[in-house]
mmCIF file of C-alpha atoms and ligand atoms in Angstrom:
data_model
loop_
_atom_site.group_PDB
_atom_site.id
_atom_site.type_symbol
_atom_site.label_atom_id
_atom_site.label_comp_id
_atom_site.label_asym_id
_atom_site.label_seq_id
_atom_site.Cartn_x
_atom_site.Cartn_y
_atom_site.Cartn_z
ATOM 1 C CA MET Y 75 0.000 0.000 0.000
ATOM 2 C CA HIS Y 76 1.351 3.406 -1.013
ATOM 3 C CA PRO Y 77 0.710 6.161 1.538
ATOM 4 C CA SER Y 78 -1.688 8.824 0.279
ATOM 5 C CA SER Y 79 -0.700 12.421 0.995
ATOM 6 C CA ASP Y 80 -3.366 12.788 3.709
ATOM 7 C CA SER Y 81 -1.985 9.800 5.600
ATOM 8 C CA LEU Y 82 1.570 11.161 5.815
ATOM 9 C CA LEU Y 83 2.772 12.018 9.304
ATOM 10 C CA ILE Y 84 3.439 15.750 9.180
ATOM 11 C CA ASP Y 85 3.663 17.843 12.345
ATOM 12 C CA ARG Y 86 2.680 21.472 13.049
ATOM 13 C CA PHE Y 87 6.141 22.635 12.018
ATOM 14 C CA GLY Y 88 5.982 20.928 8.635
ATOM 15 C CA ARG Y 89 8.396 18.147 9.595
ATOM 16 C CA GLN Y 90 7.518 14.792 8.061
ATOM 17 C CA ILE Y 91 8.089 11.721 10.193
ATOM 18 C CA ASN Y 92 9.715 8.961 8.186
ATOM 19 C CA TYR Y 93 11.789 7.345 10.921
ATOM 20 C CA VAL Y 94 10.507 5.374 13.912
ATOM 21 C CA ARG Y 95 12.471 3.833 16.739
ATOM 22 C CA LEU Y 96 10.704 0.925 18.352
ATOM 23 C CA SER Y 97 11.856 -0.204 21.762
ATOM 24 C CA VAL Y 98 11.056 -3.872 22.239
ATOM 25 C CA THR Y 99 12.137 -4.176 25.872
ATOM 26 C CA ASP Y 100 13.453 -1.941 28.636
ATOM 27 C CA ARG Y 101 15.537 -4.828 30.017
ATOM 28 C CA CYS Y 102 19.201 -5.343 29.337
ATOM 29 C CA ASP Y 103 22.064 -7.667 30.133
ATOM 30 C CA LEU Y 104 24.308 -4.633 30.851
ATOM 31 C CA ARG Y 105 23.923 -1.657 33.211
ATOM 32 C CA CYS Y 106 25.807 1.187 31.521
ATOM 33 C CA VAL Y 107 26.452 4.006 33.977
ATOM 34 C CA TYR Y 108 25.038 6.732 31.718
ATOM 35 C CA CYS Y 109 21.907 4.756 30.868
ATOM 36 C CA MET Y 110 20.724 3.030 34.031
ATOM 37 C CA SER Y 111 21.016 3.198 37.775
ATOM 38 C CA GLU Y 112 22.448 0.179 39.531
ATOM 39 C CA ASP Y 113 19.047 -0.789 40.855
ATOM 40 C CA MET Y 114 16.528 -0.623 38.067
ATOM 41 C CA THR Y 115 12.866 -1.472 38.219
ATOM 42 C CA PHE Y 116 11.740 -2.802 34.876
ATOM 43 C CA VAL Y 117 8.290 -2.761 33.339
ATOM 44 C CA PRO Y 118 6.339 -5.904 34.328
ATOM 45 C CA ARG Y 119 6.362 -8.243 31.321
ATOM 46 C CA GLU Y 120 2.565 -8.286 31.040
ATOM 47 C CA GLN Y 121 2.599 -4.529 30.372
ATOM 48 C CA LEU Y 122 4.846 -4.837 27.333
ATOM 49 C CA LEU Y 123 3.493 -4.701 23.832
ATOM 50 C CA THR Y 124 3.253 -8.188 22.386
ATOM 51 C CA LEU Y 125 5.476 -9.100 19.455
ATOM 52 C CA GLU Y 126 2.388 -9.024 17.203
ATOM 53 C CA GLU Y 127 1.532 -5.517 18.418
ATOM 54 C CA ILE Y 128 5.074 -4.309 17.735
ATOM 55 C CA SER Y 129 4.870 -5.708 14.210
ATOM 56 C CA ARG Y 130 1.462 -4.107 13.686
ATOM 57 C CA ILE Y 131 2.772 -0.698 14.768
ATOM 58 C CA GLY Y 132 5.649 -1.060 12.336
ATOM 59 C CA ARG Y 133 3.295 -1.928 9.493
ATOM 60 C CA LEU Y 134 0.957 0.988 10.224
ATOM 61 C CA PHE Y 135 3.830 3.451 10.314
ATOM 62 C CA VAL Y 136 5.147 2.163 6.988
ATOM 63 C CA GLU Y 137 1.674 2.580 5.510
ATOM 64 C CA MET Y 138 1.929 6.220 6.617
ATOM 65 C CA GLY Y 139 5.198 6.989 4.859
ATOM 66 C CA VAL Y 140 7.792 5.747 7.338
ATOM 67 C CA ASP Y 141 10.676 4.133 5.477
ATOM 68 C CA LYS Y 142 13.142 3.591 8.296
ATOM 69 C CA ILE Y 143 12.588 1.587 11.476
ATOM 70 C CA ARG Y 144 15.184 1.072 14.166
ATOM 71 C CA ILE Y 145 14.648 -1.668 16.733
ATOM 72 C CA THR Y 146 16.163 -0.761 20.072
ATOM 73 C CA GLY Y 147 15.699 -1.081 23.830
ATOM 74 C CA GLY Y 148 17.008 -1.890 26.500
ATOM 75 C CA GLU Y 149 18.850 -4.642 24.750
ATOM 76 C CA PRO Y 150 16.545 -5.741 21.924
ATOM 77 C CA LEU Y 151 18.176 -9.140 21.503
ATOM 78 C CA THR Y 152 17.290 -10.114 25.086
ATOM 79 C CA ARG Y 153 13.558 -10.090 24.201
ATOM 80 C CA LYS Y 154 12.308 -13.661 23.749
ATOM 81 C CA ASN Y 155 11.434 -14.618 20.146
ATOM 82 C CA ILE Y 156 12.381 -11.149 18.887
ATOM 83 C CA LEU Y 157 13.434 -12.531 15.497
ATOM 84 C CA GLN Y 158 9.731 -12.861 14.749
ATOM 85 C CA VAL Y 159 9.430 -9.041 14.703
ATOM 86 C CA PHE Y 160 12.400 -8.617 12.367
ATOM 87 C CA GLU Y 161 11.025 -11.291 10.050
ATOM 88 C CA SER Y 162 7.648 -9.615 9.858
ATOM 89 C CA LEU Y 163 8.997 -6.051 9.411
ATOM 90 C CA GLY Y 164 11.560 -7.282 6.902
ATOM 91 C CA GLN Y 165 8.753 -8.166 4.508
ATOM 92 C CA LEU Y 166 7.107 -4.719 4.432
ATOM 93 C CA THR Y 167 7.142 -3.093 1.026
ATOM 94 C CA GLY Y 168 8.052 0.545 1.452
ATOM 95 C CA LEU Y 169 10.429 -0.040 4.349
ATOM 96 C CA LYS Y 170 13.860 0.806 2.972
ATOM 97 C CA ASP Y 171 15.878 0.555 6.136
ATOM 98 C CA LEU Y 172 15.395 -1.920 8.987
ATOM 99 C CA THR Y 173 18.071 -1.377 11.592
ATOM 100 C CA ILE Y 174 18.964 -2.401 15.120
ATOM 101 C CA THR Y 175 20.907 -0.757 17.919
ATOM 102 C CA THR Y 176 22.500 -3.363 20.157
ATOM 103 C CA ASN Y 177 25.258 -3.733 22.725
ATOM 104 C CA GLY Y 178 26.519 -6.663 20.653
ATOM 105 C CA THR Y 179 26.665 -9.242 23.444
ATOM 106 C CA LEU Y 180 24.277 -11.636 21.682
ATOM 107 C CA LEU Y 181 25.188 -10.844 18.098
ATOM 108 C CA SER Y 182 27.420 -13.861 17.669
ATOM 109 C CA SER Y 183 24.258 -15.979 17.837
ATOM 110 C CA TYR Y 184 21.901 -13.554 16.052
ATOM 111 C CA ALA Y 185 23.822 -11.693 13.336
ATOM 112 C CA GLN Y 186 23.170 -14.077 10.435
ATOM 113 C CA ALA Y 187 19.490 -14.550 11.315
ATOM 114 C CA LEU Y 188 19.028 -10.765 11.459
ATOM 115 C CA LYS Y 189 20.614 -10.375 8.055
ATOM 116 C CA ASP Y 190 18.418 -13.144 6.638
ATOM 117 C CA ALA Y 191 15.322 -11.452 8.112
ATOM 118 C CA GLY Y 192 16.056 -8.257 6.176
ATOM 119 C CA VAL Y 193 18.001 -6.104 8.642
ATOM 120 C CA THR Y 194 20.008 -3.639 6.574
ATOM 121 C CA ARG Y 195 22.244 -1.951 9.123
ATOM 122 C CA VAL Y 196 23.483 -2.628 12.628
ATOM 123 C CA ASN Y 197 24.665 -0.096 15.215
ATOM 124 C CA ILE Y 198 26.766 -1.528 18.016
ATOM 125 C CA SER Y 199 27.583 0.375 21.185
ATOM 126 C CA LEU Y 200 31.236 0.253 22.170
ATOM 127 C CA ASP Y 201 32.650 2.889 24.524
ATOM 128 C CA THR Y 202 36.086 1.431 25.233
ATOM 129 C CA LEU Y 203 38.542 -1.231 24.095
ATOM 130 C CA ASP Y 204 39.883 -1.797 27.582
ATOM 131 C CA THR Y 205 38.511 -4.807 29.468
ATOM 132 C CA GLU Y 206 38.588 -3.157 32.893
ATOM 133 C CA ARG Y 207 37.008 0.050 31.662
ATOM 134 C CA PHE Y 208 34.341 -1.884 29.805
ATOM 135 C CA LYS Y 209 33.465 -3.636 33.053
ATOM 136 C CA ALA Y 210 33.411 -0.296 34.907
ATOM 137 C CA ILE Y 211 31.224 1.479 32.333
ATOM 138 C CA THR Y 212 28.765 -1.383 31.801
ATOM 139 C CA ARG Y 213 28.954 -2.474 35.483
ATOM 140 C CA VAL Y 214 28.631 -6.158 34.516
ATOM 141 C CA GLY Y 215 29.769 -6.621 30.909
ATOM 142 C CA LYS Y 216 32.578 -8.531 29.224
ATOM 143 C CA LEU Y 217 34.323 -6.708 26.389
ATOM 144 C CA ALA Y 218 35.171 -9.981 24.604
ATOM 145 C CA LYS Y 219 31.497 -10.779 24.017
ATOM 146 C CA THR Y 220 30.824 -7.446 22.346
ATOM 147 C CA LEU Y 221 33.975 -7.777 20.233
ATOM 148 C CA GLN Y 222 32.848 -11.243 19.106
ATOM 149 C CA GLY Y 223 29.466 -9.739 18.267
ATOM 150 C CA ILE Y 224 31.124 -7.059 16.119
ATOM 151 C CA ASP Y 225 33.075 -9.734 14.223
ATOM 152 C CA ALA Y 226 29.890 -11.747 13.658
ATOM 153 C CA ALA Y 227 28.053 -8.674 12.343
ATOM 154 C CA LEU Y 228 30.903 -7.860 9.959
ATOM 155 C CA GLU Y 229 30.879 -11.421 8.661
ATOM 156 C CA ALA Y 230 27.111 -11.465 8.120
ATOM 157 C CA GLY Y 231 27.408 -8.835 5.357
ATOM 158 C CA PHE Y 232 25.018 -6.046 6.410
ATOM 159 C CA GLN Y 233 24.978 -2.827 4.358
ATOM 160 C CA SER Y 234 26.744 -1.249 7.293
ATOM 161 C CA VAL Y 235 27.931 -2.033 10.784
ATOM 162 C CA LYS Y 236 28.476 1.139 12.767
ATOM 163 C CA LEU Y 237 29.852 1.837 16.224
ATOM 164 C CA ASN Y 238 28.359 4.240 18.780
ATOM 165 C CA ALA Y 239 30.350 5.510 21.737
ATOM 166 C CA VAL Y 240 29.096 7.682 24.583
ATOM 167 C CA VAL Y 241 32.041 9.738 25.777
ATOM 168 C CA LEU Y 242 32.462 10.682 29.426
ATOM 169 C CA LYS Y 243 35.272 12.802 30.804
ATOM 170 C CA ASN Y 244 37.795 10.702 32.760
ATOM 171 C CA ARG Y 245 36.098 7.435 31.800
ATOM 172 C CA ASN Y 246 36.921 7.036 28.127
ATOM 173 C CA HIS Y 247 37.557 10.493 26.640
ATOM 174 C CA ASP Y 248 41.244 9.682 26.173
ATOM 175 C CA GLU Y 249 40.396 6.653 24.020
ATOM 176 C CA VAL Y 250 38.528 8.283 21.174
ATOM 177 C CA HIS Y 251 41.380 7.957 18.669
ATOM 178 C CA LYS Y 252 41.818 4.273 19.553
ATOM 179 C CA LEU Y 253 38.138 3.714 18.874
ATOM 180 C CA VAL Y 254 38.438 5.522 15.534
ATOM 181 C CA GLU Y 255 41.452 3.367 14.675
ATOM 182 C CA PHE Y 256 39.486 0.214 15.552
ATOM 183 C CA ALA Y 257 36.653 1.366 13.279
ATOM 184 C CA ARG Y 258 39.011 2.292 10.424
ATOM 185 C CA GLN Y 259 40.744 -1.081 10.520
ATOM 186 C CA ARG Y 260 37.349 -2.753 10.003
ATOM 187 C CA GLY Y 261 35.867 -0.294 7.517
ATOM 188 C CA MET Y 262 33.147 0.820 9.969
ATOM 189 C CA ASP Y 263 31.725 4.248 10.720
ATOM 190 C CA ILE Y 264 31.795 5.434 14.303
ATOM 191 C CA SER Y 265 29.669 8.064 16.059
ATOM 192 C CA PHE Y 266 30.457 9.779 19.307
ATOM 193 C CA ILE Y 267 27.492 10.723 21.471
ATOM 194 C CA GLU Y 268 27.275 13.425 24.126
ATOM 195 C CA GLU Y 269 25.630 12.111 27.263
ATOM 196 C CA MET Y 270 21.993 13.160 27.611
ATOM 197 C CA PRO Y 271 20.324 13.828 30.965
ATOM 198 C CA LEU Y 272 17.725 11.057 30.899
ATOM 199 C CA GLY Y 273 16.779 9.636 34.293
ATOM 200 C CA ILE Y 274 18.784 9.554 37.507
ATOM 201 C CA VAL Y 275 21.787 7.274 37.078
ATOM 202 C CA GLY Y 276 23.399 7.827 40.491
ATOM 203 C CA ASP Y 277 26.916 7.074 39.243
ATOM 204 C CA HIS Y 278 28.324 10.440 38.273
ATOM 205 C CA ASP Y 279 27.542 14.120 37.960
ATOM 206 C CA ARG Y 280 26.554 14.539 34.335
ATOM 207 C CA ALA Y 281 27.676 18.132 34.118
ATOM 208 C CA GLU Y 282 31.135 17.172 35.415
ATOM 209 C CA ALA Y 283 31.420 14.178 33.090
ATOM 210 C CA PHE Y 284 30.355 16.180 30.032
ATOM 211 C CA TYR Y 285 32.816 15.970 27.158
ATOM 212 C CA SER Y 286 31.651 17.849 24.106
ATOM 213 C CA SER Y 287 31.771 16.771 20.485
ATOM 214 C CA GLU Y 288 34.010 19.751 19.840
ATOM 215 C CA GLN Y 289 36.538 18.525 22.401
ATOM 216 C CA ILE Y 290 36.483 15.058 20.820
ATOM 217 C CA ARG Y 291 36.935 16.503 17.350
ATOM 218 C CA ASN Y 292 39.904 18.580 18.533
ATOM 219 C CA ASP Y 293 41.458 15.491 20.116
ATOM 220 C CA LEU Y 294 40.997 13.541 16.885
ATOM 221 C CA LEU Y 295 42.518 16.303 14.773
ATOM 222 C CA LYS Y 296 45.876 15.448 16.357
ATOM 223 C CA TYR Y 297 45.687 12.075 14.600
ATOM 224 C CA TYR Y 298 43.449 12.494 11.570
ATOM 225 C CA GLN Y 299 42.466 15.038 8.978
ATOM 226 C CA LEU Y 300 38.697 15.437 9.341
ATOM 227 C CA THR Y 301 36.591 17.104 6.669
ATOM 228 C CA ALA Y 302 32.956 17.949 7.344
ATOM 229 C CA SER Y 303 30.550 16.125 5.064
ATOM 230 C CA ASN Y 304 26.882 16.849 4.494
ATOM 231 C CA GLU Y 305 25.970 13.141 4.332
ATOM 232 C CA SER Y 306 23.268 11.842 6.619
ATOM 233 C CA THR Y 307 22.098 8.367 7.581
ATOM 234 C CA GLY Y 308 18.673 9.715 8.504
ATOM 235 C CA GLY Y 309 19.612 10.310 12.150
ATOM 236 C CA PRO Y 310 20.995 13.293 14.052
ATOM 237 C CA ALA Y 311 24.724 12.546 13.498
ATOM 238 C CA ARG Y 312 26.927 15.042 11.666
ATOM 239 C CA TYR Y 313 29.657 13.233 9.738
ATOM 240 C CA TYR Y 314 33.299 13.880 8.959
ATOM 241 C CA ARG Y 315 35.438 12.078 6.410
ATOM 242 C CA MET Y 316 39.125 11.213 6.463
ATOM 243 C CA PRO Y 317 41.215 11.270 3.249
ATOM 244 C CA ASP Y 318 42.859 7.895 3.861
ATOM 245 C CA SER Y 319 39.839 5.815 4.893
ATOM 246 C CA ASN Y 320 36.257 5.021 3.933
ATOM 247 C CA SER Y 321 35.183 5.162 7.579
ATOM 248 C CA ARG Y 322 33.251 8.216 8.707
ATOM 249 C CA VAL Y 323 33.339 9.828 12.118
ATOM 250 C CA GLY Y 324 29.973 11.103 13.336
ATOM 251 C CA PHE Y 325 28.992 13.336 16.215
ATOM 252 C CA ILE Y 326 25.649 13.306 17.971
ATOM 253 C CA SER Y 327 25.656 16.498 19.955
ATOM 254 C CA PRO Y 328 22.319 17.273 21.597
ATOM 255 C CA HIS Y 329 23.921 19.951 23.785
ATOM 256 C CA SER Y 330 26.275 21.733 21.457
ATOM 257 C CA HIS Y 331 24.306 21.269 18.238
ATOM 258 C CA ASN Y 332 20.564 21.273 18.450
ATOM 259 C CA PHE Y 333 19.201 18.912 15.787
ATOM 260 C CA CYS Y 334 15.492 19.535 16.376
ATOM 261 C CA ASP Y 335 14.819 21.642 13.249
ATOM 262 C CA THR Y 336 15.219 18.656 11.008
ATOM 263 C CA CYS Y 337 13.704 16.097 13.384
ATOM 264 C CA ASN Y 338 12.070 13.346 11.328
ATOM 265 C CA ARG Y 339 11.489 10.742 14.038
ATOM 266 C CA VAL Y 340 9.325 9.483 16.862
ATOM 267 C CA ARG Y 341 9.813 6.661 19.358
ATOM 268 C CA VAL Y 342 7.611 3.944 20.760
ATOM 269 C CA THR Y 343 8.461 2.575 24.206
ATOM 270 C CA ALA Y 344 8.233 -1.110 25.061
ATOM 271 C CA GLU Y 345 4.884 -0.424 26.761
ATOM 272 C CA GLY Y 346 3.525 1.272 23.679
ATOM 273 C CA ARG Y 347 3.867 4.905 24.622
ATOM 274 C CA LEU Y 348 4.417 6.957 21.476
ATOM 275 C CA LEU Y 349 7.007 9.578 22.438
ATOM 276 C CA LEU Y 350 7.050 12.570 20.163
ATOM 277 C CA CYS Y 351 10.390 13.964 21.352
ATOM 278 C CA LEU Y 352 13.400 12.400 23.074
ATOM 279 C CA GLY Y 353 13.722 15.327 25.449
ATOM 280 C CA GLN Y 354 10.051 16.044 26.251
ATOM 281 C CA GLU Y 355 7.207 14.089 27.801
ATOM 282 C CA HIS Y 356 4.615 14.634 25.039
ATOM 283 C CA SER Y 357 3.179 11.217 24.246
ATOM 284 C CA ILE Y 358 0.088 9.176 23.453
ATOM 285 C CA ASP Y 359 -0.904 5.730 24.694
ATOM 286 C CA LEU Y 360 -0.574 3.708 21.521
ATOM 287 C CA ARG Y 361 -1.091 0.406 23.346
ATOM 288 C CA ARG Y 362 -4.564 1.536 24.375
ATOM 289 C CA SER Y 363 -5.352 2.549 20.821
ATOM 290 C CA LEU Y 364 -4.147 -0.812 19.436
ATOM 291 C CA ARG Y 365 -6.142 -2.790 21.976
ATOM 292 C CA ALA Y 366 -9.269 -0.658 21.543
ATOM 293 C CA HIS Y 367 -9.150 -1.242 17.781
ATOM 294 C CA PRO Y 368 -7.772 -4.729 17.248
ATOM 295 C CA LEU Y 369 -9.291 -5.002 13.757
ATOM 296 C CA ASP Y 370 -9.594 -1.344 12.812
ATOM 297 C CA ASP Y 371 -6.281 -0.059 11.456
ATOM 298 C CA ALA Y 372 -7.887 3.169 10.236
ATOM 299 C CA ALA Y 373 -8.738 4.168 13.827
ATOM 300 C CA VAL Y 374 -5.154 3.617 14.984
ATOM 301 C CA ARG Y 375 -3.828 5.516 11.962
ATOM 302 C CA GLN Y 376 -6.084 8.435 12.933
ATOM 303 C CA ASP Y 377 -4.601 8.426 16.451
ATOM 304 C CA LEU Y 378 -1.127 8.569 14.911
ATOM 305 C CA LEU Y 379 -2.139 11.496 12.721
ATOM 306 C CA ASN Y 380 -3.620 13.308 15.738
ATOM 307 C CA ALA Y 381 -0.426 12.742 17.712
ATOM 308 C CA MET Y 382 1.497 14.809 15.152
ATOM 309 C CA GLN Y 383 -0.333 17.856 16.512
ATOM 310 C CA ILE Y 384 1.466 17.554 19.861
ATOM 311 C CA LYS Y 385 4.986 16.923 18.621
ATOM 312 C CA PRO Y 386 7.008 19.659 20.346
ATOM 313 C CA GLN Y 387 9.306 21.981 18.473
ATOM 314 C CA GLY Y 388 12.411 20.776 20.322
ATOM 315 C CA HIS Y 389 14.068 19.371 23.415
ATOM 316 C CA ASN Y 390 15.258 21.480 26.349
ATOM 317 C CA PHE Y 391 18.302 19.588 27.543
ATOM 318 C CA ASN Y 392 20.108 21.546 30.213
ATOM 319 C CA LEU Y 393 22.752 19.833 32.331
ATOM 320 C CA ALA Y 394 22.416 22.487 35.038
ATOM 321 C CA LEU Y 395 18.792 21.514 35.612
ATOM 322 C CA GLN Y 396 19.145 17.774 35.462
ATOM 323 C CA PRO Y 397 17.329 15.568 35.235
ATOM 324 C CA VAL Y 398 14.422 17.243 33.506
ATOM 325 C CA ILE Y 399 13.324 13.956 31.965
ATOM 326 C CA MET Y 400 12.861 11.216 34.525
ATOM 327 C CA ARG Y 401 12.759 8.287 32.132
ATOM 328 C CA HIS Y 402 16.029 6.500 31.460
ATOM 329 C CA MET Y 403 17.401 5.922 27.977
ATOM 330 C CA ASN Y 404 16.584 2.195 28.178
ATOM 331 C CA THR Y 405 12.926 3.139 28.618
ATOM 332 C CA THR Y 406 13.054 5.808 25.968
ATOM 333 C CA GLY Y 407 14.576 3.570 23.332
ATOM 334 C CA GLY Y 408 17.881 5.224 22.418
HETATM 335 N N1 SAM I 85 21.233 -1.687 24.376
HETATM 336 C C1 SAM I 85 21.453 -1.171 23.074
HETATM 337 C C2 SAM I 85 22.773 -0.451 22.980
HETATM 338 O O1 SAM I 85 23.364 -0.147 24.015
HETATM 339 O O2 SAM I 85 23.193 -0.174 21.859
HETATM 340 C C3 SAM I 85 20.344 -0.294 22.563
HETATM 341 C C4 SAM I 85 19.704 0.658 23.519
HETATM 342 S S1 SAM I 85 20.747 1.936 24.130
HETATM 343 C C5 SAM I 85 19.665 2.816 25.193
HETATM 344 C C6 SAM I 85 20.912 2.954 22.679
HETATM 345 C C7 SAM I 85 22.031 3.934 22.676
HETATM 346 O O3 SAM I 85 21.780 4.923 23.641
HETATM 347 C C8 SAM I 85 23.398 3.348 22.995
HETATM 348 O O4 SAM I 85 24.301 3.684 21.966
HETATM 349 C C9 SAM I 85 23.775 4.019 24.280
HETATM 350 O O5 SAM I 85 25.146 4.196 24.361
HETATM 351 C C10 SAM I 85 23.010 5.311 24.215
HETATM 352 N N2 SAM I 85 22.720 5.927 25.510
HETATM 353 C C11 SAM I 85 22.209 5.368 26.626
HETATM 354 N N3 SAM I 85 22.052 6.279 27.610
HETATM 355 C C12 SAM I 85 22.463 7.456 27.100
HETATM 356 C C13 SAM I 85 22.537 8.781 27.618
HETATM 357 N N4 SAM I 85 22.149 9.089 28.848
HETATM 358 N N5 SAM I 85 23.000 9.752 26.791
HETATM 359 C C14 SAM I 85 23.398 9.464 25.523
HETATM 360 N N6 SAM I 85 23.339 8.248 24.977
HETATM 361 C C15 SAM I 85 22.894 7.241 25.757
HETATM 362 FE FE1 SF4 I 86 21.842 -1.651 28.142
HETATM 363 FE FE2 SF4 I 86 22.220 -0.218 25.958
HETATM 364 FE FE3 SF4 I 86 21.489 0.971 28.254
HETATM 365 FE FE4 SF4 I 86 23.931 -0.057 28.062
HETATM 366 S S1 SF4 I 86 23.099 1.635 26.845
HETATM 367 S S2 SF4 I 86 22.502 -0.341 29.775
HETATM 368 S S3 SF4 I 86 23.619 -1.788 26.771
HETATM 369 S S4 SF4 I 86 20.307 -0.418 27.105
#
């Protein structure tokens, strides 16, 4: 089905939504210090969207002009039978890009099946190449498992395998060039992310740990020649190219570079809350809509159209006022 112009998701500011991030669980096998507190309470399983509901949401969005879906979490690969969702979304005509963000720990078992299901691109989070630091940042993780996952993803032959690193001062800021080198050796892109004030994490003061994209770029300039590029992968990263490599270095800078003007995305939490902005609480209860209209897609599509009217103009991240948003990134679906 081709979307008609009156079913396109266009907000009050004329921005068309063509990118949806679906969180399939808020649970995770890691406890990264910037994402979670040590003691997390997770959503009771019975409150989660079912796998069929997640697939239905994906289909409805694609019918309304969305051509990119990212599956995220929590750790999406910890959700039981999650392949079923990828297999169903992978068959949607009109969906050009089916992607996943993962910590990589389970990719050695899942990479090939994801590729076969139609996943086009994989983003893997990797903040450090040092075993001890990896344990400290993730609280419980083993670097070797994520590295094996990266190898498995590269072997599976996706269109791209990209790395994401959240950079914190005095935790991993001195490693950014090593991470770029790791990416270059494997022909991967890498993006550096400024920490966002989502939820209370209890581990560090976010203002103190802030390390800006500009600082990272200056550090990298000692090693590499970086040239700004106007390429985009549909997300908020700004990319730089290096003359001697095909790898790109991206920066996701919610503090120093506000990307709201060109925002083309919305998120759905694992409980089915449609979040209209990462940094604001505006949302609708999509789970209620789905369950009220199990056989009436038109009614759910109307709720999605109505939701466009409350998409805010932008986020208000301010490290001095943290945390403004009480939900953690694992709930939000990063
Ligand atoms: N578990 C998967 C992973 O780590 O890739 C997917 C979910 S995770 C919430 C998605 C991305 O959000 C990861 O790249 C993670 O590093 C990033 N992230 C988590 N908390 C963040 C925060 N407070 N600020 C910025 N990025 C954050
Ligand atoms: Fe888990 Fe990803 Fe959050 Fe780390 S960033 S705790 S891997 S959801």
